[in-house]
């Protein structure tokens, strides 16, 4: 019955009820322009890499937080439980970084956990 009553209201009344879930064509165009501007900006240069934390799920899957962003990883044999192998520019082999450690990428040097 409520669906039937909703169908009898005018489109203007329906859009007022929906509130801010939907945007006008002008608002959508503005949002698209803002998105295009953000994607056109160059990516920020990262000078440090910090391993903020790690969780290991049953089955061996690990989730790391690197520079505050979640990253999935698979545990590899011989790897310390609370570390992650990270590829660093200018290094031929991945570097093993423990939770709490920070790597200065220019030049690549490791800072101990605080």
PDB file of N, CA and C in Angstrom:
ATOM      1  N   UNK A   1       0.820  -1.189   0.000  1.00  0.00           N
ATOM      2  CA  UNK A   1       0.000   0.000   0.000  1.00  0.00           C
ATOM      3  C   UNK A   1       0.870   1.260   0.000  1.00  0.00           C
ATOM      4  N   UNK A   2       1.958   1.215   0.787  1.00  0.00           N
ATOM      5  CA  UNK A   2       2.843   2.378   0.843  1.00  0.00           C
ATOM      6  C   UNK A   2       3.490   2.616  -0.518  1.00  0.00           C
ATOM      7  N   UNK A   3       3.855   1.542  -1.222  1.00  0.00           N
ATOM      8  CA  UNK A   3       4.461   1.692  -2.548  1.00  0.00           C
ATOM      9  C   UNK A   3       3.471   2.319  -3.512  1.00  0.00           C
ATOM     10  N   UNK A   4       2.213   1.939  -3.416  1.00  0.00           N
ATOM     11  CA  UNK A   4       1.184   2.515  -4.267  1.00  0.00           C
ATOM     12  C   UNK A   4       1.025   3.998  -3.967  1.00  0.00           C
ATOM     13  N   UNK A   5       1.010   4.370  -2.697  1.00  0.00           N
ATOM     14  CA  UNK A   5       0.868   5.778  -2.313  1.00  0.00           C
ATOM     15  C   UNK A   5       2.086   6.574  -2.773  1.00  0.00           C
ATOM     16  N   UNK A   6       3.260   5.974  -2.709  1.00  0.00           N
ATOM     17  CA  UNK A   6       4.477   6.653  -3.150  1.00  0.00           C
ATOM     18  C   UNK A   6       4.411   6.944  -4.645  1.00  0.00           C
ATOM     19  N   UNK A   7       3.827   6.043  -5.413  1.00  0.00           N
ATOM     20  CA  UNK A   7       3.702   6.215  -6.853  1.00  0.00           C
ATOM     21  C   UNK A   7       2.752   7.331  -7.237  1.00  0.00           C
ATOM     22  N   UNK A   8       1.840   7.716  -6.349  1.00  0.00           N
ATOM     23  CA  UNK A   8       0.876   8.762  -6.651  1.00  0.00           C
ATOM     24  C   UNK A   8       1.415  10.163  -6.394  1.00  0.00           C
ATOM     25  N   UNK A   9       2.526  10.290  -5.706  1.00  0.00           N
ATOM     26  CA  UNK A   9       3.058  11.621  -5.424  1.00  0.00           C
ATOM     27  C   UNK A   9       3.786  12.153  -6.650  1.00  0.00           C
ATOM     28  N   UNK A  10       3.951  13.461  -6.695  1.00  0.00           N
ATOM     29  CA  UNK A  10       4.605  14.098  -7.840  1.00  0.00           C
ATOM     30  C   UNK A  10       6.113  13.828  -7.805  1.00  0.00           C
ATOM     31  N   UNK A  11       6.784  13.927  -8.951  1.00  0.00           N
ATOM     32  CA  UNK A  11       8.237  13.716  -8.983  1.00  0.00           C
ATOM     33  C   UNK A  11       8.990  14.689  -8.080  1.00  0.00           C
ATOM     34  N   UNK A  12       8.516  15.929  -7.979  1.00  0.00           N
ATOM     35  CA  UNK A  12       9.181  16.904  -7.111  1.00  0.00           C
ATOM     36  C   UNK A  12       9.089  16.468  -5.659  1.00  0.00           C
ATOM     37  N   UNK A  13       7.943  15.966  -5.259  1.00  0.00           N
ATOM     38  CA  UNK A  13       7.774  15.501  -3.883  1.00  0.00           C
ATOM     39  C   UNK A  13       8.635  14.272  -3.638  1.00  0.00           C
ATOM     40  N   UNK A  14       8.737  13.396  -4.641  1.00  0.00           N
ATOM     41  CA  UNK A  14       9.566  12.202  -4.491  1.00  0.00           C
ATOM     42  C   UNK A  14      11.032  12.576  -4.313  1.00  0.00           C
ATOM     43  N   UNK A  15      11.522  13.520  -5.112  1.00  0.00           N
ATOM     44  CA  UNK A  15      12.928  13.899  -5.003  1.00  0.00           C
ATOM     45  C   UNK A  15      13.201  14.598  -3.681  1.00  0.00           C
ATOM     46  N   UNK A  16      12.233  15.353  -3.159  1.00  0.00           N
ATOM     47  CA  UNK A  16      12.409  15.998  -1.862  1.00  0.00           C
ATOM     48  C   UNK A  16      12.505  14.950  -0.764  1.00  0.00           C
ATOM     49  N   UNK A  17      11.730  13.856  -0.905  1.00  0.00           N
ATOM     50  CA  UNK A  17      11.775  12.797   0.093  1.00  0.00           C
ATOM     51  C   UNK A  17      13.107  12.067   0.061  1.00  0.00           C
ATOM     52  N   UNK A  18      13.687  11.923  -1.103  1.00  0.00           N
ATOM     53  CA  UNK A  18      14.947  11.201  -1.217  1.00  0.00           C
ATOM     54  C   UNK A  18      16.121  12.005  -0.677  1.00  0.00           C
ATOM     55  N   UNK A  19      15.938  13.294  -0.534  1.00  0.00           N
ATOM     56  CA  UNK A  19      16.972  14.117   0.076  1.00  0.00           C
ATOM     57  C   UNK A  19      18.228  14.195  -0.753  1.00  0.00           C
ATOM     58  N   UNK A  20      19.369  14.060  -0.109  1.00  0.00           N
ATOM     59  CA  UNK A  20      20.633  14.271  -0.797  1.00  0.00           C
ATOM     60  C   UNK A  20      21.236  13.003  -1.378  1.00  0.00           C
ATOM     61  N   UNK A  21      20.473  11.944  -1.494  1.00  0.00           N
ATOM     62  CA  UNK A  21      20.986  10.726  -2.111  1.00  0.00           C
ATOM     63  C   UNK A  21      21.269  10.918  -3.594  1.00  0.00           C
ATOM     64  N   UNK A  22      20.516  11.776  -4.233  1.00  0.00           N
ATOM     65  CA  UNK A  22      20.665  11.984  -5.668  1.00  0.00           C
ATOM     66  C   UNK A  22      20.993  13.444  -5.936  1.00  0.00           C
ATOM     67  N   UNK A  23      21.738  13.683  -7.003  1.00  0.00           N
ATOM     68  CA  UNK A  23      22.173  15.023  -7.338  1.00  0.00           C
ATOM     69  C   UNK A  23      21.511  15.494  -8.626  1.00  0.00           C
ATOM     70  N   UNK A  24      21.439  16.806  -8.781  1.00  0.00           N
ATOM     71  CA  UNK A  24      20.929  17.383 -10.019  1.00  0.00           C
ATOM     72  C   UNK A  24      21.998  17.202 -11.099  1.00  0.00           C
ATOM     73  N   UNK A  25      21.639  17.351 -12.367  1.00  0.00           N
ATOM     74  CA  UNK A  25      22.651  17.233 -13.430  1.00  0.00           C
ATOM     75  C   UNK A  25      23.811  18.221 -13.249  1.00  0.00           C
ATOM     76  N   UNK A  26      23.524  19.424 -12.771  1.00  0.00           N
ATOM     77  CA  UNK A  26      24.582  20.417 -12.551  1.00  0.00           C
ATOM     78  C   UNK A  26      25.529  19.960 -11.434  1.00  0.00           C
ATOM     79  N   UNK A  27      24.963  19.406 -10.357  1.00  0.00           N
ATOM     80  CA  UNK A  27      25.797  18.930  -9.252  1.00  0.00           C
ATOM     81  C   UNK A  27      26.658  17.746  -9.693  1.00  0.00           C
ATOM     82  N   UNK A  28      26.090  16.848 -10.492  1.00  0.00           N
ATOM     83  CA  UNK A  28      26.859  15.706 -10.990  1.00  0.00           C
ATOM     84  C   UNK A  28      28.009  16.178 -11.881  1.00  0.00           C
ATOM     85  N   UNK A  29      27.749  17.165 -12.739  1.00  0.00           N
ATOM     86  CA  UNK A  29      28.793  17.691 -13.621  1.00  0.00           C
ATOM     87  C   UNK A  29      29.923  18.318 -12.799  1.00  0.00           C
ATOM     88  N   UNK A  30      29.555  19.039 -11.739  1.00  0.00           N
ATOM     89  CA  UNK A  30      30.572  19.651 -10.883  1.00  0.00           C
ATOM     90  C   UNK A  30      31.405  18.573 -10.183  1.00  0.00           C
ATOM     91  N   UNK A  31      30.763  17.523  -9.699  1.00  0.00           N
ATOM     92  CA  UNK A  31      31.488  16.429  -9.051  1.00  0.00           C
ATOM     93  C   UNK A  31      32.438  15.742 -10.031  1.00  0.00           C
ATOM     94  N   UNK A  32      31.999  15.566 -11.274  1.00  0.00           N
ATOM     95  CA  UNK A  32      32.858  14.953 -12.288  1.00  0.00           C
ATOM     96  C   UNK A  32      34.065  15.836 -12.594  1.00  0.00           C
ATOM     97  N   UNK A  33      33.860  17.164 -12.654  1.00  0.00           N
ATOM     98  CA  UNK A  33      34.980  18.085 -12.884  1.00  0.00           C
ATOM     99  C   UNK A  33      35.975  18.011 -11.733  1.00  0.00           C
ATOM    100  N   UNK A  34      35.472  17.957 -10.498  1.00  0.00           N
ATOM    101  CA  UNK A  34      36.358  17.867  -9.338  1.00  0.00           C
ATOM    102  C   UNK A  34      37.154  16.567  -9.369  1.00  0.00           C
ATOM    103  N   UNK A  35      36.507  15.473  -9.753  1.00  0.00           N
ATOM    104  CA  UNK A  35      37.199  14.189  -9.862  1.00  0.00           C
ATOM    105  C   UNK A  35      38.274  14.222 -10.926  1.00  0.00           C
ATOM    106  N   UNK A  36      37.991  14.885 -12.047  1.00  0.00           N
ATOM    107  CA  UNK A  36      38.973  14.992 -13.125  1.00  0.00           C
ATOM    108  C   UNK A  36      40.171  15.821 -12.675  1.00  0.00           C
ATOM    109  N   UNK A  37      39.931  16.874 -11.902  1.00  0.00           N
ATOM    110  CA  UNK A  37      41.031  17.697 -11.402  1.00  0.00           C
ATOM    111  C   UNK A  37      41.908  16.899 -10.447  1.00  0.00           C
ATOM    112  N   UNK A  38      41.292  16.097  -9.587  1.00  0.00           N
ATOM    113  CA  UNK A  38      42.069  15.300  -8.636  1.00  0.00           C
ATOM    114  C   UNK A  38      42.926  14.277  -9.363  1.00  0.00           C
ATOM    115  N   UNK A  39      42.373  13.630 -10.394  1.00  0.00           N
ATOM    116  CA  UNK A  39      43.139  12.612 -11.113  1.00  0.00           C
ATOM    117  C   UNK A  39      44.233  13.241 -11.968  1.00  0.00           C
ATOM    118  N   UNK A  40      44.102  14.512 -12.348  1.00  0.00           N
ATOM    119  CA  UNK A  40      45.104  15.178 -13.166  1.00  0.00           C
ATOM    120  C   UNK A  40      46.301  15.633 -12.335  1.00  0.00           C
ATOM    121  N   UNK A  41      46.139  15.733 -11.001  1.00  0.00           N
ATOM    122  CA  UNK A  41      47.233  16.157 -10.145  1.00  0.00           C
ATOM    123  C   UNK A  41      48.264  15.037 -10.045  1.00  0.00           C
ATOM    124  N   UNK A  42      49.547  15.384 -10.032  1.00  0.00           N
ATOM    125  CA  UNK A  42      50.571  14.341  -9.916  1.00  0.00           C
ATOM    126  C   UNK A  42      50.505  13.676  -8.542  1.00  0.00           C
ATOM    127  N   UNK A  43      50.881  12.403  -8.501  1.00  0.00           N
ATOM    128  CA  UNK A  43      50.870  11.673  -7.238  1.00  0.00           C
ATOM    129  C   UNK A  43      51.924  12.259  -6.306  1.00  0.00           C
ATOM    130  N   UNK A  44      51.604  12.285  -5.022  1.00  0.00           N
ATOM    131  CA  UNK A  44      52.532  12.813  -4.034  1.00  0.00           C
ATOM    132  C   UNK A  44      53.750  11.896  -3.933  1.00  0.00           C
ATOM    133  N   UNK A  45      54.901  12.492  -3.815  1.00  0.00           N
ATOM    134  CA  UNK A  45      56.134  11.718  -3.698  1.00  0.00           C
ATOM    135  C   UNK A  45      56.248  11.201  -2.272  1.00  0.00           C
ATOM    136  N   UNK A  46      56.521   9.925  -2.135  1.00  0.00           N
ATOM    137  CA  UNK A  46      56.638   9.309  -0.821  1.00  0.00           C
ATOM    138  C   UNK A  46      58.115   9.177  -0.494  1.00  0.00           C
ATOM    139  N   UNK A  47      58.537   9.779   0.630  1.00  0.00           N
ATOM    140  CA  UNK A  47      59.933   9.729   1.034  1.00  0.00           C
ATOM    141  C   UNK A  47      60.199   8.649   2.070  1.00  0.00           C
ATOM    142  N   UNK A  48      59.149   8.233   2.802  1.00  0.00           N
ATOM    143  CA  UNK A  48      59.320   7.194   3.816  1.00  0.00           C
ATOM    144  C   UNK A  48      58.252   6.130   3.649  1.00  0.00           C
ATOM    145  N   UNK A  49      58.580   4.945   4.121  1.00  0.00           N
ATOM    146  CA  UNK A  49      57.648   3.835   4.108  1.00  0.00           C
ATOM    147  C   UNK A  49      57.626   3.289   5.533  1.00  0.00           C
ATOM    148  N   UNK A  50      56.450   3.297   6.171  1.00  0.00           N
ATOM    149  CA  UNK A  50      56.315   2.831   7.546  1.00  0.00           C
ATOM    150  C   UNK A  50      55.357   1.659   7.586  1.00  0.00           C
ATOM    151  N   UNK A  51      55.769   0.574   8.245  1.00  0.00           N
ATOM    152  CA  UNK A  51      54.883  -0.566   8.470  1.00  0.00           C
ATOM    153  C   UNK A  51      54.191  -0.302   9.801  1.00  0.00           C
ATOM    154  N   UNK A  52      52.893   0.064   9.734  1.00  0.00           N
ATOM    155  CA  UNK A  52      52.147   0.452  10.926  1.00  0.00           C
ATOM    156  C   UNK A  52      51.624  -0.730  11.731  1.00  0.00           C
ATOM    157  N   UNK A  53      51.291  -1.836  11.077  1.00  0.00           N
ATOM    158  CA  UNK A  53      50.741  -2.972  11.805  1.00  0.00           C
ATOM    159  C   UNK A  53      50.510  -4.160  10.893  1.00  0.00           C
ATOM    160  N   UNK A  54      50.151  -5.319  11.521  1.00  0.00           N
ATOM    161  CA  UNK A  54      49.933  -6.550  10.774  1.00  0.00           C
ATOM    162  C   UNK A  54      48.944  -7.420  11.526  1.00  0.00           C
ATOM    163  N   UNK A  55      48.076  -8.092  10.775  1.00  0.00           N
ATOM    164  CA  UNK A  55      47.155  -9.093  11.317  1.00  0.00           C
ATOM    165  C   UNK A  55      47.323 -10.332  10.449  1.00  0.00           C
ATOM    166  N   UNK A  56      47.388 -11.502  11.095  1.00  0.00           N
ATOM    167  CA  UNK A  56      47.460 -12.750  10.331  1.00  0.00           C
ATOM    168  C   UNK A  56      46.193 -13.540  10.579  1.00  0.00           C
ATOM    169  N   UNK A  57      45.464 -13.817   9.504  1.00  0.00           N
ATOM    170  CA  UNK A  57      44.229 -14.587   9.585  1.00  0.00           C
ATOM    171  C   UNK A  57      44.555 -16.075   9.579  1.00  0.00           C
ATOM    172  N   UNK A  58      43.583 -16.870  10.004  1.00  0.00           N
ATOM    173  CA  UNK A  58      43.772 -18.314   9.928  1.00  0.00           C
ATOM    174  C   UNK A  58      43.941 -18.688   8.460  1.00  0.00           C
ATOM    175  N   UNK A  59      44.811 -19.605   8.194  1.00  0.00           N
ATOM    176  CA  UNK A  59      45.090 -19.963   6.808  1.00  0.00           C
ATOM    177  C   UNK A  59      46.328 -19.270   6.276  1.00  0.00           C
ATOM    178  N   UNK A  60      46.927 -18.373   7.062  1.00  0.00           N
ATOM    179  CA  UNK A  60      48.186 -17.757   6.675  1.00  0.00           C
ATOM    180  C   UNK A  60      48.103 -16.418   5.986  1.00  0.00           C
ATOM    181  N   UNK A  61      46.909 -15.956   5.603  1.00  0.00           N
ATOM    182  CA  UNK A  61      46.805 -14.670   4.913  1.00  0.00           C
ATOM    183  C   UNK A  61      47.106 -13.543   5.895  1.00  0.00           C
ATOM    184  N   UNK A  62      47.945 -12.629   5.470  1.00  0.00           N
ATOM    185  CA  UNK A  62      48.324 -11.494   6.313  1.00  0.00           C
ATOM    186  C   UNK A  62      47.801 -10.197   5.711  1.00  0.00           C
ATOM    187  N   UNK A  63      47.458  -9.288   6.588  1.00  0.00           N
ATOM    188  CA  UNK A  63      47.060  -7.942   6.181  1.00  0.00           C
ATOM    189  C   UNK A  63      48.005  -6.983   6.892  1.00  0.00           C
ATOM    190  N   UNK A  64      48.652  -6.122   6.125  1.00  0.00           N
ATOM    191  CA  UNK A  64      49.578  -5.138   6.670  1.00  0.00           C
ATOM    192  C   UNK A  64      49.004  -3.748   6.488  1.00  0.00           C
ATOM    193  N   UNK A  65      49.421  -2.841   7.355  1.00  0.00           N
ATOM    194  CA  UNK A  65      49.127  -1.427   7.175  1.00  0.00           C
ATOM    195  C   UNK A  65      50.463  -0.759   6.914  1.00  0.00           C
ATOM    196  N   UNK A  66      50.609  -0.259   5.692  1.00  0.00           N
ATOM    197  CA  UNK A  66      51.839   0.408   5.275  1.00  0.00           C
ATOM    198  C   UNK A  66      51.478   1.839   4.924  1.00  0.00           C
ATOM    199  N   UNK A  67      52.138   2.774   5.596  1.00  0.00           N
ATOM    200  CA  UNK A  67      51.831   4.204   5.456  1.00  0.00           C
ATOM    201  C   UNK A  67      50.349   4.466   5.687  1.00  0.00           C
ATOM    202  N   UNK A  68      49.756   3.734   6.631  1.00  0.00           N
ATOM    203  CA  UNK A  68      48.364   3.944   7.010  1.00  0.00           C
ATOM    204  C   UNK A  68      47.349   3.336   6.068  1.00  0.00           C
ATOM    205  N   UNK A  69      47.790   2.601   5.037  1.00  0.00           N
ATOM    206  CA  UNK A  69      46.867   1.991   4.085  1.00  0.00           C
ATOM    207  C   UNK A  69      46.972   0.474   4.145  1.00  0.00           C
ATOM    208  N   UNK A  70      45.825  -0.185   4.081  1.00  0.00           N
ATOM    209  CA  UNK A  70      45.769  -1.642   4.168  1.00  0.00           C
ATOM    210  C   UNK A  70      46.335  -2.279   2.913  1.00  0.00           C
ATOM    211  N   UNK A  71      47.193  -3.291   3.111  1.00  0.00           N
ATOM    212  CA  UNK A  71      47.798  -4.036   2.007  1.00  0.00           C
ATOM    213  C   UNK A  71      47.669  -5.521   2.315  1.00  0.00           C
ATOM    214  N   UNK A  72      47.256  -6.316   1.345  1.00  0.00           N
ATOM    215  CA  UNK A  72      47.194  -7.764   1.525  1.00  0.00           C
ATOM    216  C   UNK A  72      48.545  -8.369   1.158  1.00  0.00           C
ATOM    217  N   UNK A  73      48.910  -9.434   1.866  1.00  0.00           N
ATOM    218  CA  UNK A  73      50.149 -10.149   1.565  1.00  0.00           C
ATOM    219  C   UNK A  73      49.967 -11.603   1.936  1.00  0.00           C
ATOM    220  N   UNK A  74      50.741 -12.460   1.320  1.00  0.00           N
ATOM    221  CA  UNK A  74      50.708 -13.887   1.629  1.00  0.00           C
ATOM    222  C   UNK A  74      52.004 -14.218   2.358  1.00  0.00           C
ATOM    223  N   UNK A  75      51.880 -14.950   3.467  1.00  0.00           N
ATOM    224  CA  UNK A  75      53.064 -15.337   4.228  1.00  0.00           C
ATOM    225  C   UNK A  75      53.937 -16.240   3.371  1.00  0.00           C
ATOM    226  N   UNK A  76      55.233 -15.985   3.400  1.00  0.00           N
ATOM    227  CA  UNK A  76      56.154 -16.831   2.647  1.00  0.00           C
ATOM    228  C   UNK A  76      57.048 -17.584   3.627  1.00  0.00           C
ATOM    229  N   UNK A  77      57.500 -18.776   3.248  1.00  0.00           N
ATOM    230  CA  UNK A  77      58.339 -19.565   4.146  1.00  0.00           C
ATOM    231  C   UNK A  77      59.609 -18.811   4.523  1.00  0.00           C
ATOM    232  N   UNK A  78      59.996 -18.912   5.775  1.00  0.00           N
ATOM    233  CA  UNK A  78      61.214 -18.272   6.241  1.00  0.00           C
ATOM    234  C   UNK A  78      61.059 -16.814   6.608  1.00  0.00           C
ATOM    235  N   UNK A  79      59.884 -16.258   6.442  1.00  0.00           N
ATOM    236  CA  UNK A  79      59.661 -14.849   6.767  1.00  0.00           C
ATOM    237  C   UNK A  79      59.266 -14.729   8.229  1.00  0.00           C
ATOM    238  N   UNK A  80      59.852 -13.771   8.928  1.00  0.00           N
ATOM    239  CA  UNK A  80      59.514 -13.536  10.332  1.00  0.00           C
ATOM    240  C   UNK A  80      58.030 -13.206  10.446  1.00  0.00           C
ATOM    241  N   UNK A  81      57.375 -13.640  11.533  1.00  0.00           N
ATOM    242  CA  UNK A  81      55.924 -13.446  11.658  1.00  0.00           C
ATOM    243  C   UNK A  81      55.468 -11.989  11.598  1.00  0.00           C
ATOM    244  N   UNK A  82      56.238 -11.080  12.159  1.00  0.00           N
ATOM    245  CA  UNK A  82      55.791  -9.684  12.209  1.00  0.00           C
ATOM    246  C   UNK A  82      56.612  -8.807  11.273  1.00  0.00           C
ATOM    247  N   UNK A  83      56.899  -9.310  10.074  1.00  0.00           N
ATOM    248  CA  UNK A  83      57.648  -8.512   9.110  1.00  0.00           C
ATOM    249  C   UNK A  83      57.050  -8.694   7.724  1.00  0.00           C
ATOM    250  N   UNK A  84      57.425  -7.793   6.840  1.00  0.00           N
ATOM    251  CA  UNK A  84      56.943  -7.845   5.463  1.00  0.00           C
ATOM    252  C   UNK A  84      58.124  -7.531   4.544  1.00  0.00           C
ATOM    253  N   UNK A  85      58.164  -8.193   3.400  1.00  0.00           N
ATOM    254  CA  UNK A  85      59.202  -7.902   2.407  1.00  0.00           C
ATOM    255  C   UNK A  85      58.686  -6.803   1.488  1.00  0.00           C
ATOM    256  N   UNK A  86      59.493  -5.764   1.354  1.00  0.00           N
ATOM    257  CA  UNK A  86      59.097  -4.587   0.590  1.00  0.00           C
ATOM    258  C   UNK A  86      60.134  -4.345  -0.500  1.00  0.00           C
ATOM    259  N   UNK A  87      59.665  -4.101  -1.707  1.00  0.00           N
ATOM    260  CA  UNK A  87      60.558  -3.745  -2.805  1.00  0.00           C
ATOM    261  C   UNK A  87      60.873  -2.258  -2.702  1.00  0.00           C
ATOM    262  N   UNK A  88      62.160  -1.950  -2.619  1.00  0.00           N
ATOM    263  CA  UNK A  88      62.614  -0.571  -2.468  1.00  0.00           C
ATOM    264  C   UNK A  88      63.348  -0.167  -3.742  1.00  0.00           C
ATOM    265  N   UNK A  89      63.009   0.999  -4.311  1.00  0.00           N
ATOM    266  CA  UNK A  89      63.713   1.459  -5.510  1.00  0.00           C
ATOM    267  C   UNK A  89      65.222   1.546  -5.249  1.00  0.00           C
ATOM    268  N   UNK A  90      66.015   1.033  -6.179  1.00  0.00           N
ATOM    269  CA  UNK A  90      67.463   1.080  -6.045  1.00  0.00           C
ATOM    270  C   UNK A  90      68.059  -0.118  -5.331  1.00  0.00           C
ATOM    271  N   UNK A  91      67.229  -1.019  -4.828  1.00  0.00           N
ATOM    272  CA  UNK A  91      67.712  -2.227  -4.152  1.00  0.00           C
ATOM    273  C   UNK A  91      67.374  -3.434  -5.021  1.00  0.00           C
ATOM    274  N   UNK A  92      68.341  -4.341  -5.249  1.00  0.00           N
ATOM    275  CA  UNK A  92      68.055  -5.495  -6.103  1.00  0.00           C
ATOM    276  C   UNK A  92      67.125  -6.515  -5.452  1.00  0.00           C
ATOM    277  N   UNK A  93      67.158  -6.629  -4.130  1.00  0.00           N
ATOM    278  CA  UNK A  93      66.342  -7.602  -3.409  1.00  0.00           C
ATOM    279  C   UNK A  93      65.341  -6.879  -2.513  1.00  0.00           C
ATOM    280  N   UNK A  94      64.171  -7.491  -2.262  1.00  0.00           N
ATOM    281  CA  UNK A  94      63.230  -6.890  -1.310  1.00  0.00           C
ATOM    282  C   UNK A  94      63.859  -6.792   0.079  1.00  0.00           C
ATOM    283  N   UNK A  95      63.469  -5.788   0.824  1.00  0.00           N
ATOM    284  CA  UNK A  95      63.969  -5.550   2.175  1.00  0.00           C
ATOM    285  C   UNK A  95      62.914  -6.038   3.154  1.00  0.00           C
ATOM    286  N   UNK A  96      63.334  -6.762   4.195  1.00  0.00           N
ATOM    287  CA  UNK A  96      62.399  -7.237   5.207  1.00  0.00           C
ATOM    288  C   UNK A  96      62.263  -6.152   6.275  1.00  0.00           C
ATOM    289  N   UNK A  97      61.034  -5.685   6.478  1.00  0.00           N
ATOM    290  CA  UNK A  97      60.758  -4.598   7.412  1.00  0.00           C
ATOM    291  C   UNK A  97      59.823  -5.116   8.491  1.00  0.00           C
ATOM    292  N   UNK A  98      60.164  -4.843   9.746  1.00  0.00           N
ATOM    293  CA  UNK A  98      59.329  -5.265  10.870  1.00  0.00           C
ATOM    294  C   UNK A  98      58.268  -4.210  11.148  1.00  0.00           C
ATOM    295  N   UNK A  99      57.211  -4.635  11.829  1.00  0.00           N
ATOM    296  CA  UNK A  99      56.159  -3.700  12.228  1.00  0.00           C
ATOM    297  C   UNK A  99      56.784  -2.630  13.118  1.00  0.00           C
ATOM    298  N   UNK A 100      56.500  -1.372  12.814  1.00  0.00           N
ATOM    299  CA  UNK A 100      57.035  -0.245  13.572  1.00  0.00           C
ATOM    300  C   UNK A 100      58.271   0.367  12.943  1.00  0.00           C
ATOM    301  N   UNK A 101      58.912  -0.329  12.018  1.00  0.00           N
ATOM    302  CA  UNK A 101      60.089   0.219  11.363  1.00  0.00           C
ATOM    303  C   UNK A 101      59.688   1.136  10.220  1.00  0.00           C
ATOM    304  N   UNK A 102      60.618   2.034   9.897  1.00  0.00           N
ATOM    305  CA  UNK A 102      60.390   2.984   8.810  1.00  0.00           C
ATOM    306  C   UNK A 102      61.605   2.948   7.893  1.00  0.00           C
ATOM    307  N   UNK A 103      61.355   2.998   6.602  1.00  0.00           N
ATOM    308  CA  UNK A 103      62.434   3.045   5.613  1.00  0.00           C
ATOM    309  C   UNK A 103      62.425   4.425   4.975  1.00  0.00           C
ATOM    310  N   UNK A 104      63.584   5.077   4.992  1.00  0.00           N
ATOM    311  CA  UNK A 104      63.765   6.330   4.267  1.00  0.00           C
ATOM    312  C   UNK A 104      64.111   5.932   2.835  1.00  0.00           C
ATOM    313  N   UNK A 105      63.290   6.298   1.882  1.00  0.00           N
ATOM    314  CA  UNK A 105      63.483   5.840   0.505  1.00  0.00           C
ATOM    315  C   UNK A 105      64.586   6.585  -0.231  1.00  0.00           C
ATOM    316  N   UNK A 106      64.959   7.769   0.221  1.00  0.00           N
ATOM    317  CA  UNK A 106      66.022   8.538  -0.437  1.00  0.00           C
ATOM    318  C   UNK A 106      67.030   9.005   0.586  1.00  0.00           C
ATOM    319  N   UNK A 107      68.148   8.454   0.775  1.00  0.00           N
ATOM    320  CA  UNK A 107      68.592   7.144   0.330  1.00  0.00           C
ATOM    321  C   UNK A 107      67.913   6.054   1.144  1.00  0.00           C
ATOM    322  N   UNK A 108      67.882   4.834   0.625  1.00  0.00           N
ATOM    323  CA  UNK A 108      67.182   3.728   1.281  1.00  0.00           C
ATOM    324  C   UNK A 108      67.933   3.301   2.536  1.00  0.00           C
ATOM    325  N   UNK A 109      67.434   3.709   3.693  1.00  0.00           N
ATOM    326  CA  UNK A 109      68.004   3.295   4.975  1.00  0.00           C
ATOM    327  C   UNK A 109      66.864   3.006   5.934  1.00  0.00           C
ATOM    328  N   UNK A 110      67.100   2.122   6.871  1.00  0.00           N
ATOM    329  CA  UNK A 110      66.051   1.677   7.779  1.00  0.00           C
ATOM    330  C   UNK A 110      66.190   2.371   9.126  1.00  0.00           C
ATOM    331  N   UNK A 111      65.048   2.798   9.695  1.00  0.00           N
ATOM    332  CA  UNK A 111      64.999   3.394  11.020  1.00  0.00           C
ATOM    333  C   UNK A 111      64.348   2.390  11.951  1.00  0.00           C
ATOM    334  N   UNK A 112      64.957   2.116  13.117  1.00  0.00           N
ATOM    335  CA  UNK A 112      64.364   1.123  14.021  1.00  0.00           C
ATOM    336  C   UNK A 112      63.020   1.574  14.570  1.00  0.00           C
ATOM    337  N   UNK A 113      62.245   0.592  15.039  1.00  0.00           N
ATOM    338  CA  UNK A 113      60.941   0.882  15.639  1.00  0.00           C
ATOM    339  C   UNK A 113      61.144   1.719  16.887  1.00  0.00           C
ATOM    340  N   UNK A 114      60.238   2.640  17.126  1.00  0.00           N
ATOM    341  CA  UNK A 114      60.334   3.515  18.302  1.00  0.00           C
ATOM    342  C   UNK A 114      59.679   2.899  19.498  1.00  0.00           C
TER     343      UNK A 114
END
